[in-house]
GROMACS .gro file of C-alpha atoms in nm:
model
  188
    1MET     CA    1  -1.247  -0.565   0.513
    2LYS     CA    2  -1.177  -0.321   0.785
    3ASN     CA    3  -0.809  -0.255   0.798
    4ILE     CA    4  -0.606  -0.110   0.508
    5ALA     CA    5  -0.252  -0.100   0.492
    6ILE     CA    6  -0.103   0.197   0.311
    7PHE     CA    7   0.255   0.209   0.183
    8CYS     CA    8   0.356   0.554   0.090
    9GLY     CA    9   0.614   0.814   0.062
   10SER     CA   10   0.801   0.989   0.345
   11GLN     CA   11   0.843   1.277   0.110
   12LYS     CA   12   0.539   1.499  -0.035
   13GLY     CA   13   0.657   1.468  -0.388
   14LYS     CA   14   0.715   1.740  -0.656
   15GLN     CA   15   0.359   1.827  -0.706
   16LEU     CA   16   0.106   1.937  -0.455
   17GLU     CA   17  -0.154   1.697  -0.608
   18TYR     CA   18   0.022   1.389  -0.449
   19ILE     CA   19  -0.074   1.524  -0.107
   20GLN     CA   20  -0.382   1.646  -0.200
   21GLU     CA   21  -0.495   1.312  -0.327
   22ALA     CA   22  -0.354   1.140  -0.023
   23LYS     CA   23  -0.546   1.333   0.207
   24GLN     CA   24  -0.872   1.282  -0.014
   25PHE     CA   25  -0.812   0.923  -0.008
   26ALA     CA   26  -0.753   0.879   0.376
   27THR     CA   27  -1.053   1.108   0.447
   28PHE     CA   28  -1.289   0.887   0.265
   29LEU     CA   29  -1.130   0.576   0.420
   30ALA     CA   30  -1.196   0.715   0.765
   31ARG     CA   31  -1.536   0.826   0.664
   32GLU     CA   32  -1.643   0.474   0.515
   33GLY     CA   33  -1.510   0.330   0.858
   34TYR     CA   34  -1.194   0.186   0.740
   35THR     CA   35  -0.893   0.187   0.978
   36ILE     CA   36  -0.549   0.284   0.810
   37VAL     CA   37  -0.255   0.084   0.906
   38TYR     CA   38   0.076   0.252   0.786
   39GLY     CA   39   0.430   0.324   0.876
   40GLY     CA   40   0.362   0.562   1.159
   41GLY     CA   41   0.560   0.857   1.012
   42ALA     CA   42   0.448   1.234   1.069
   43VAL     CA   43   0.633   1.323   0.740
   44GLY     CA   44   0.550   1.335   0.377
   45ILE     CA   45   0.246   1.154   0.243
   46MET     CA   46   0.253   0.912   0.521
   47GLY     CA   47   0.190   1.216   0.774
   48ALA     CA   48  -0.071   1.362   0.536
   49ILE     CA   49  -0.279   1.047   0.532
   50ALA     CA   50  -0.252   1.020   0.920
   51ASP     CA   51  -0.341   1.366   0.963
   52ALA     CA   52  -0.632   1.354   0.723
   53ALA     CA   53  -0.793   1.044   0.859
   54ILE     CA   54  -0.759   1.145   1.227
   55GLU     CA   55  -0.907   1.496   1.130
   56ALA     CA   56  -1.210   1.275   0.960
   57GLY     CA   57  -1.282   1.084   1.303
   58GLY     CA   58  -1.087   0.774   1.175
   59GLU     CA   59  -0.865   0.531   1.330
   60VAL     CA   60  -0.498   0.511   1.242
   61ILE     CA   61  -0.243   0.244   1.351
   62GLY     CA   62   0.129   0.309   1.281
   63VAL     CA   63   0.408   0.056   1.280
   64MET     CA   64   0.751   0.190   1.306
   65PRO     CA   65   1.094   0.049   1.384
   66ASN     CA   66   1.252   0.171   1.707
   67PHE     CA   67   1.530   0.366   1.524
   68LEU     CA   68   1.287   0.583   1.342
   69VAL     CA   69   1.106   0.646   1.658
   70GLU     CA   70   1.418   0.774   1.798
   71ARG     CA   71   1.480   1.005   1.523
   72GLU     CA   72   1.143   1.164   1.643
   73ILE     CA   73   0.940   1.110   1.310
   74ALA     CA   74   0.664   0.897   1.474
   75HIS     CA   75   0.321   1.079   1.437
   76PRO     CA   76   0.230   1.172   1.787
   77ASN     CA   77  -0.167   1.144   1.752
   78LEU     CA   78  -0.212   0.791   1.634
   79THR     CA   79  -0.500   0.555   1.757
   80GLU     CA   80  -0.182   0.306   1.823
   81LEU     CA   81   0.165   0.304   1.748
   82HIS     CA   82   0.334  -0.035   1.734
   83THR     CA   83   0.710  -0.051   1.769
   84VAL     CA   84   0.934  -0.324   1.616
   85ASP     CA   85   1.290  -0.391   1.584
   86THR     CA   86   1.349  -0.409   1.199
   87MET     CA   87   1.188  -0.279   0.883
   88HIS     CA   88   1.094  -0.641   0.771
   89GLU     CA   89   0.904  -0.676   1.108
   90ARG     CA   90   0.726  -0.368   1.030
   91LYS     CA   91   0.605  -0.490   0.703
   92ALA     CA   92   0.521  -0.812   0.844
   93LEU     CA   93   0.297  -0.670   1.110
   94MET     CA   94   0.143  -0.435   0.875
   95ALA     CA   95   0.076  -0.729   0.670
   96ASP     CA   96  -0.081  -0.925   0.967
   97LEU     CA   97  -0.284  -0.609   1.097
   98SER     CA   98  -0.447  -0.564   0.744
   99ASP     CA   99  -0.716  -0.718   0.530
  100ALA     CA  100  -0.605  -0.518   0.207
  101ILE     CA  101  -0.270  -0.348   0.089
  102ILE     CA  102  -0.239  -0.039  -0.099
  103ALA     CA  103   0.048   0.148  -0.234
  104LEU     CA  104   0.039   0.553  -0.299
  105PRO     CA  105   0.312   0.711  -0.441
  106GLY     CA  106   0.658   0.685  -0.285
  107GLY     CA  107   1.014   0.613  -0.333
  108ALA     CA  108   1.225   0.304  -0.327
  109GLY     CA  109   1.098   0.202   0.022
  110THR     CA  110   0.733   0.224  -0.098
  111LEU     CA  111   0.810   0.018  -0.401
  112GLU     CA  112   1.013  -0.244  -0.206
  113GLU     CA  113   0.706  -0.264   0.041
  114PHE     CA  114   0.448  -0.321  -0.236
  115PHE     CA  115   0.675  -0.589  -0.416
  116GLU     CA  116   0.717  -0.791  -0.118
  117MET     CA  117   0.357  -0.781  -0.054
  118PHE     CA  118   0.279  -0.857  -0.418
  119THR     CA  119   0.536  -1.157  -0.382
  120TRP     CA  120   0.376  -1.282  -0.071
  121ALA     CA  121   0.050  -1.312  -0.263
  122GLN     CA  122   0.220  -1.496  -0.565
  123ILE     CA  123   0.343  -1.756  -0.332
  124GLY     CA  124   0.043  -1.787  -0.126
  125LEU     CA  125   0.193  -1.624   0.210
  126HIS     CA  126  -0.145  -1.411   0.197
  127ARG     CA  127  -0.467  -1.406  -0.002
  128LYS     CA  128  -0.538  -1.014   0.054
  129PRO     CA  129  -0.641  -0.785  -0.204
  130ILE     CA  130  -0.334  -0.535  -0.347
  131GLY     CA  131  -0.377  -0.213  -0.508
  132LEU     CA  132  -0.185   0.082  -0.669
  133TYR     CA  133  -0.333   0.421  -0.623
  134ASN     CA  134  -0.235   0.573  -0.943
  135THR     CA  135  -0.221   0.954  -0.838
  136LEU     CA  136  -0.144   1.162  -1.170
  137ASN     CA  137  -0.066   0.825  -1.339
  138TYR     CA  138   0.263   0.786  -1.088
  139PHE     CA  139   0.246   0.424  -1.132
  140ASN     CA  140   0.212   0.400  -1.526
  141PRO     CA  141   0.598   0.327  -1.572
  142LEU     CA  142   0.557   0.023  -1.333
  143ILE     CA  143   0.249  -0.096  -1.516
  144GLU     CA  144   0.442  -0.098  -1.837
  145MET     CA  145   0.728  -0.287  -1.662
  146PHE     CA  146   0.463  -0.530  -1.544
  147ASN     CA  147   0.343  -0.570  -1.899
  148HIS     CA  148   0.720  -0.629  -2.029
  149MET     CA  149   0.771  -0.906  -1.762
  150ILE     CA  150   0.452  -1.064  -1.879
  151THR     CA  151   0.565  -1.045  -2.245
  152GLU     CA  152   0.898  -1.184  -2.152
  153GLU     CA  153   0.727  -1.454  -1.942
  154PHE     CA  154   0.884  -1.363  -1.592
  155ILE     CA  155   0.539  -1.354  -1.463
  156LYS     CA  156   0.202  -1.491  -1.549
  157GLU     CA  157  -0.069  -1.242  -1.672
  158ASP     CA  158  -0.304  -1.387  -1.425
  159TYR     CA  159  -0.070  -1.264  -1.125
  160MET     CA  160  -0.180  -0.890  -1.248
  161LYS     CA  161  -0.521  -0.990  -1.130
  162MET     CA  162  -0.379  -0.962  -0.783
  163VAL     CA  163  -0.307  -0.574  -0.837
  164ASP     CA  164  -0.607  -0.352  -0.857
  165ILE     CA  165  -0.520  -0.018  -1.014
  166ALA     CA  166  -0.746   0.298  -0.970
  167ASP     CA  167  -0.718   0.657  -0.930
  168SER     CA  168  -1.011   0.751  -0.720
  169PRO     CA  169  -1.116   0.629  -0.363
  170THR     CA  170  -1.449   0.488  -0.458
  171GLU     CA  171  -1.297   0.294  -0.755
  172MET     CA  172  -1.004   0.160  -0.543
  173ILE     CA  173  -1.242   0.028  -0.264
  174ARG     CA  174  -1.487  -0.115  -0.516
  175LEU     CA  175  -1.195  -0.325  -0.690
  176LEU     CA  176  -1.042  -0.422  -0.352
  177LYS     CA  177  -1.419  -0.544  -0.245
  178ASP     CA  178  -1.460  -0.733  -0.592
  179TYR     CA  179  -1.109  -0.922  -0.549
  180GLN     CA  180  -1.098  -1.251  -0.700
  181ASP     CA  181  -0.830  -1.480  -0.551
  182VAL     CA  182  -0.557  -1.581  -0.800
  183PRO     CA  183  -0.409  -1.955  -0.768
  184VAL     CA  184  -0.054  -1.922  -0.613
  185ARG     CA  185   0.255  -1.968  -0.807
  186THR     CA  186   0.347  -2.306  -0.966
  187TYR     CA  187   0.706  -2.391  -1.061
  188ASP     CA  188   0.695  -2.545  -1.411
   0.00000   0.00000   0.00000
């Protein structure tokens, strides 16, 4: 596992800890030799992880649709910046370039990206570990929703083994490294 896709917010969030934790995580990844693959932005948590990883000597690969590059929110100092035409192409290329996928706090776009990767894993389009970096228990309501979906039998309990949840860099990487493949979805 070398390249880690990070989906996260283009906003900083209400509490300073969101940015601080994101920077700490990106610094840890860079120092451990991981390459970050992310949305390419210079703003919000996205910009903070890129800045921290670059400052720590890490490699950062951005993937951004042309229309966002034109709005001048692309990070100017990345190791590589891939431009694509659509948001869907962005997610697909990020998945192709990555060995693991992690969501940090973010908004609707972050959740949409996370859920597409989770869905792709369920149906066997990829077998990569997926993580939720649970800064300040940000994802607790989502975890409760997962439990509700399991109780109501809309997803199988085994599928939650596809999602590693941690709130520290070392624990997140340990979980991703220990990832155990889960059988793909069957229709019964």
